[in-house]
XYZ file of C-alpha atoms in Angstrom:
395
model
C 42.852 -18.586 -27.762
C 40.034 -21.023 -26.294
C 40.086 -24.806 -25.942
C 36.777 -26.680 -24.670
C 35.166 -23.700 -23.869
C 38.044 -22.212 -21.909
C 39.604 -19.095 -22.327
C 43.778 -18.888 -22.437
C 43.465 -18.200 -18.565
C 41.404 -21.189 -17.987
C 38.288 -19.921 -16.362
C 34.989 -20.383 -18.299
C 32.977 -17.424 -19.647
C 30.367 -17.593 -17.046
C 32.770 -17.985 -14.434
C 34.196 -15.067 -15.834
C 31.495 -12.939 -15.764
C 30.017 -13.817 -12.232
C 33.232 -12.666 -11.095
C 32.944 -9.575 -13.099
C 29.244 -8.932 -11.487
C 30.415 -10.255 -7.912
C 30.257 -7.216 -5.381
C 33.128 -5.652 -3.728
C 32.132 -5.229 -0.233
C 35.209 -3.335 0.932
C 33.769 -0.383 2.088
C 36.906 2.161 0.293
C 36.859 0.440 -2.606
C 33.509 1.283 -2.929
C 34.366 4.979 -1.411
C 36.628 5.583 -4.239
C 34.003 4.571 -7.124
C 31.595 7.418 -5.749
C 31.115 10.167 -8.610
C 32.544 12.620 -6.866
C 32.300 15.414 -9.268
C 28.596 14.834 -8.508
C 28.876 15.224 -5.093
C 30.844 18.311 -5.512
C 27.567 19.889 -8.063
C 25.215 18.965 -4.891
C 27.372 20.607 -2.516
C 28.046 23.746 -4.711
C 24.022 23.647 -5.187
C 23.516 23.564 -1.391
C 26.057 26.297 -0.903
C 23.855 28.458 -3.251
C 20.723 28.104 -1.147
C 23.075 28.999 1.881
C 23.897 32.457 0.035
C 20.099 33.294 -0.513
C 19.302 31.814 2.815
C 21.591 33.963 4.410
C 20.312 36.947 2.372
C 16.541 35.775 3.760
C 17.873 36.463 6.786
C 18.696 39.976 6.763
C 21.784 39.220 6.594
C 22.459 36.567 9.001
C 22.788 32.870 9.561
C 19.836 32.882 11.519
C 16.961 31.700 11.648
C 17.664 29.901 8.209
C 21.244 29.569 7.049
C 22.489 28.391 10.029
C 20.026 25.580 10.347
C 20.098 24.869 6.851
C 23.751 23.696 6.653
C 23.722 21.476 9.265
C 20.428 19.457 7.586
C 22.798 19.648 4.675
C 26.000 18.302 6.640
C 23.765 15.285 8.255
C 22.568 14.897 4.540
C 25.707 14.179 3.120
C 27.168 11.850 5.565
C 23.853 10.231 5.103
C 24.460 10.303 1.175
C 27.655 8.552 0.950
C 26.998 5.899 3.419
C 23.640 4.676 1.218
C 25.981 5.115 -1.675
C 27.996 2.094 0.039
C 24.731 -0.281 0.378
C 24.436 -2.846 -2.185
C 21.651 -3.145 -4.832
C 20.682 -6.377 -3.042
C 20.464 -4.884 0.141
C 18.126 -1.940 -1.285
C 15.537 -4.265 -2.860
C 15.644 -6.330 0.347
C 14.792 -2.934 1.935
C 12.013 -1.829 -0.835
C 8.961 -3.171 0.832
C 9.652 -2.377 4.778
C 10.488 1.430 3.114
C 7.314 1.706 1.084
C 4.847 0.569 3.897
C 6.899 2.897 6.109
C 5.761 5.705 3.445
C 2.341 4.647 3.353
C 2.035 4.492 6.950
C 3.555 7.841 7.409
C 0.626 9.271 4.942
C -1.814 7.311 6.795
C -0.896 9.090 10.510
C -1.063 12.277 9.056
C -4.653 11.989 8.028
C -5.304 10.669 11.955
C -2.871 13.246 13.543
C -1.650 15.406 11.485
C -0.538 19.205 12.201
C -2.382 21.394 10.116
C -0.811 24.446 8.369
C -2.568 26.939 5.748
C -5.420 24.660 5.323
C -3.903 21.132 4.908
C -2.948 18.546 7.112
C 0.523 17.558 5.750
C 3.068 17.507 8.763
C 3.722 14.771 11.741
C 5.728 15.406 14.765
C 8.552 12.873 15.688
C 11.137 13.160 18.426
C 10.223 16.957 18.482
C 10.664 17.158 14.792
C 7.864 18.435 11.811
C 8.289 15.779 9.410
C 6.429 15.569 5.811
C 5.534 12.348 5.031
C 4.865 13.191 1.448
C 8.267 13.902 0.731
C 9.560 10.789 1.860
C 6.591 8.841 0.170
C 8.295 9.727 -3.249
C 11.765 8.083 -2.307
C 9.669 4.765 -1.154
C 7.860 4.776 -4.335
C 10.943 4.763 -6.536
C 12.894 2.221 -4.302
C 9.579 -0.325 -4.565
C 8.813 0.577 -8.712
C 12.172 -0.265 -9.379
C 12.298 -3.509 -7.260
C 9.275 -4.578 -8.620
C 9.917 -3.947 -12.124
C 13.627 -5.719 -11.780
C 12.105 -8.742 -10.707
C 9.736 -9.593 -13.580
C 12.107 -8.201 -15.878
C 11.474 -6.503 -19.348
C 9.823 -9.372 -21.180
C 6.789 -9.588 -19.236
C 5.203 -6.445 -19.512
C 3.469 -7.035 -22.321
C 1.302 -9.214 -19.970
C -1.395 -6.522 -18.618
C -1.883 -8.230 -15.754
C 1.862 -7.467 -14.267
C 0.986 -3.728 -14.222
C -1.776 -3.738 -11.936
C 0.177 -4.439 -8.623
C 3.107 -1.325 -9.596
C -0.505 0.777 -10.945
C -1.820 0.139 -7.353
C 1.392 1.087 -5.495
C 1.125 4.179 -7.379
C -2.024 5.106 -6.838
C -2.415 4.737 -2.947
C 0.239 7.145 -2.135
C -1.196 9.365 -5.032
C -4.750 9.060 -3.252
C -3.288 9.780 0.804
C -1.511 12.862 -0.645
C -4.629 14.252 -2.624
C -6.280 13.553 1.239
C -4.547 16.181 2.803
C -4.857 17.817 0.469
C -1.757 18.497 -1.172
C -2.323 18.755 -4.737
C 1.119 19.519 -6.539
C 2.821 16.554 -4.551
C -0.100 14.301 -5.330
C 0.932 15.049 -9.185
C 4.255 14.697 -8.444
C 3.954 11.575 -7.596
C 1.825 9.874 -10.114
C 4.238 11.442 -13.203
C 7.094 10.104 -11.762
C 5.256 6.777 -11.500
C 4.734 7.074 -15.026
C 8.110 7.631 -16.098
C 8.862 4.615 -14.702
C 6.377 2.431 -16.165
C 7.628 3.906 -19.531
C 11.273 3.252 -18.428
C 10.474 -0.291 -17.638
C 8.997 -0.704 -20.989
C 5.476 -0.447 -20.972
C 3.947 -0.591 -24.272
C 2.590 2.438 -26.240
C -0.586 1.259 -26.844
C -0.589 0.637 -23.030
C 0.304 4.238 -22.527
C -2.199 5.588 -24.784
C -4.643 3.449 -23.024
C -4.297 5.117 -19.957
C -3.685 8.694 -20.836
C -6.453 8.764 -23.103
C -9.097 9.830 -20.467
C -7.214 12.332 -19.155
C -8.159 15.565 -21.271
C -12.029 14.613 -20.688
C -11.842 14.679 -16.728
C -10.274 17.785 -16.397
C -13.548 19.365 -15.585
C -14.219 16.379 -13.224
C -11.228 17.049 -11.026
C -11.961 20.702 -10.686
C -15.314 20.034 -9.572
C -12.978 17.990 -6.331
C -10.645 20.414 -5.649
C -11.215 22.717 -2.510
C -12.033 26.539 -2.735
C -8.440 27.199 -1.775
C -7.295 25.046 -4.524
C -9.872 26.686 -6.897
C -8.760 30.007 -5.799
C -4.804 29.048 -6.840
C -5.959 28.399 -10.217
C -8.811 31.524 -10.539
C -5.155 33.562 -9.781
C -2.829 31.867 -11.999
C -5.269 32.986 -14.812
C -5.807 36.533 -13.743
C -3.801 37.662 -10.670
C -5.063 41.413 -11.207
C -8.096 40.408 -9.976
C -6.922 40.370 -6.218
C -3.265 41.980 -5.914
C -3.754 42.724 -2.212
C -5.070 39.236 -1.710
C -5.120 35.895 -3.742
C -3.148 37.569 -6.339
C -0.471 38.876 -4.103
C 2.196 36.429 -4.094
C 2.508 36.151 -7.793
C 2.364 39.635 -8.535
C 5.160 40.277 -5.885
C 7.474 37.491 -7.138
C 7.509 38.622 -11.220
C 8.183 42.725 -9.754
C 11.185 41.232 -7.761
C 12.119 39.387 -10.692
C 12.010 41.614 -13.362
C 13.454 44.399 -10.823
C 16.489 42.194 -11.074
C 17.131 43.178 -14.393
C 20.413 41.622 -16.211
C 23.228 41.367 -13.475
C 20.959 42.365 -10.423
C 20.420 45.119 -7.392
C 23.109 43.220 -5.675
C 23.779 40.663 -2.851
C 21.667 41.760 0.317
C 20.064 44.754 -1.761
C 17.203 43.041 -3.152
C 13.959 45.647 -2.284
C 11.045 43.245 -2.465
C 12.574 40.693 -0.565
C 14.504 43.117 2.301
C 11.588 45.069 2.553
C 9.522 41.608 3.277
C 7.216 42.531 0.272
C 7.775 38.936 -1.126
C 6.172 36.366 1.124
C 7.244 32.972 1.781
C 10.629 34.092 0.550
C 12.852 31.419 2.633
C 10.686 28.522 1.046
C 8.472 28.768 -2.160
C 9.831 31.881 -3.712
C 13.956 31.678 -2.860
C 14.739 31.689 -6.643
C 12.998 35.213 -7.018
C 15.301 36.380 -4.451
C 18.001 35.214 -6.182
C 16.635 36.579 -9.206
C 15.945 39.931 -7.918
C 19.623 39.684 -6.067
C 21.667 38.705 -9.217
C 19.459 39.356 -12.332
C 19.323 37.047 -15.234
C 22.655 35.950 -14.900
C 22.662 34.402 -12.203
C 19.583 32.854 -12.576
C 20.468 31.366 -15.487
C 23.442 29.891 -13.622
C 21.296 28.646 -10.874
C 19.366 27.216 -14.044
C 22.349 25.744 -15.320
C 23.402 24.304 -12.521
C 20.264 22.175 -11.289
C 19.756 21.408 -15.355
C 23.382 19.633 -14.701
C 22.312 17.688 -11.528
C 19.604 16.433 -13.926
C 21.355 15.444 -16.538
C 24.428 13.849 -14.547
C 21.163 11.706 -12.371
C 19.940 10.417 -16.246
C 23.349 9.282 -17.554
C 24.013 7.142 -14.393
C 20.402 5.926 -14.967
C 21.693 5.222 -18.747
C 25.424 4.043 -17.678
C 23.876 1.368 -15.238
C 23.890 -2.491 -16.882
C 21.368 -3.560 -14.427
C 17.164 -2.710 -14.852
C 17.143 -2.141 -11.566
C 19.992 0.626 -11.189
C 18.660 1.951 -14.223
C 15.186 2.458 -12.763
C 16.796 3.676 -9.764
C 18.416 6.378 -10.865
C 15.695 7.610 -13.643
C 13.081 7.735 -10.599
C 15.636 10.034 -8.573
C 16.718 12.272 -11.480
C 12.732 12.778 -12.215
C 11.919 13.804 -8.876
C 14.739 15.898 -8.670
C 14.023 17.383 -12.267
C 10.368 17.841 -11.351
C 10.784 19.581 -7.733
C 12.982 22.138 -10.150
C 10.632 22.570 -12.936
C 7.517 23.413 -10.904
C 8.738 25.389 -8.521
C 10.493 27.585 -11.457
C 7.400 27.583 -13.641
C 5.716 28.683 -10.270
C 7.603 31.835 -9.356
C 7.881 32.847 -12.714
C 3.668 32.436 -13.013
C 3.674 29.743 -15.349
C 1.710 27.195 -13.560
C -0.392 28.044 -10.129
C 1.158 28.399 -6.773
C 2.000 25.780 -4.419
C 3.864 24.083 -1.566
C 6.743 22.954 -3.949
C 10.606 23.877 -2.623
C 13.359 24.541 -5.015
C 15.806 21.273 -3.556
C 18.406 22.390 -1.704
C 17.624 25.782 -2.272
C 14.637 26.785 0.034
C 14.719 26.171 3.638
C 12.866 22.792 5.225
C 14.276 20.016 6.812
C 11.787 17.301 4.816
C 12.474 17.859 1.559
C 16.612 18.558 1.956
C 16.871 15.135 3.745
C 14.973 13.005 1.507
C 16.679 14.751 -1.597
C 20.023 14.171 0.308
C 18.943 9.971 0.777
C 17.426 10.019 -2.712
C 21.017 11.506 -3.997
C 22.382 8.676 -1.843
C 20.487 5.899 -4.115
C 21.506 7.654 -6.972
C 24.844 7.566 -6.044
C 24.537 3.308 -5.200
C 23.473 3.029 -8.809
C 26.596 4.448 -9.707
C 29.083 3.043 -7.591
C 27.542 -0.710 -8.544
C 26.379 -0.014 -12.330
C 28.607 -2.901 -13.693
C 26.537 -5.545 -11.398
C 24.367 -7.021 -14.241
C 20.854 -8.666 -14.332
C 21.184 -12.561 -13.349
C 21.242 -14.353 -16.694
C 22.158 -11.727 -18.719
C 24.525 -13.344 -21.511
C 28.209 -11.736 -21.953
C 29.260 -11.511 -26.015
C 32.802 -10.703 -24.805
C 35.445 -13.440 -25.375
């Protein structure tokens, strides 16, 4: 029953919308709203990583599994803490976080640690840190904030797309300079996905994508020699089985020897006899496939897919543009991690330095991914907060 614009309880509809959208800053109330099922799946994935790294260490928690779990414990606390942060605070932090990530990328080119022909790490407080991993999170946060502020209705103006395009291009170019083609490509794809999700028009997408097929030869000519070698090895690994083609050949042998049920935990011949290179990082899934077989590999892939779909669902359930784009960006980052690594170890794409999240050994990827999951949980916890000016059709 309504009377003079009032509902039965005497509140104006606009007041009721304001009350429903008003954030609840009580920590315990927000803590109860965390999607604990998703957190549990993250913990299960980290547990799979511990089991695999324990095997990679020759049946010992040192040197890989133990330190990885310490990092995960710290990352889990960080994830829960970030999930309680208000979207308003995250939007305020977007510019500083993005600028910090770009500054760190620039520092890599000046004082970075050289490893395997590339400058990708810097030393912070005695620890090696890979800024390109953090740059992906910074870009997601920045683009989500930008598109939230301009609104969907102004996406048709091409001038509105120039700033976010430059924001995406800057970290891509800095990462390419390291050089790190794989991560630079992932950053670019994440940016493109967020443009599309923000409401970029079809003609604008076609305009950007149309030149790409004709730029393949130009891009190849500017690649470093080792990057060209990776592509040649991908096409013909048998031409240099003891050199450039060794990694992928051993990976395929290990995956094939696993069969349906695997050779048994701690009994994988290629991994335990150290024929498999980088078994604790890039090729950790190969060890899983060798020891646990096709069934174990499919189970891990299903777990990864569940986390990706869960992230997408969180993005869809958000009632505000910022939460939707934030959730999509983090879910896309996680998906690309998984897709590139799995395709790489199976020989579907050239080998690159992309880890399998929460399973491969490494601190930068682990902590930045957990920070990203914290942002994803924040989008879930605050999913019912609406964008300003959004009308409520409910009585």
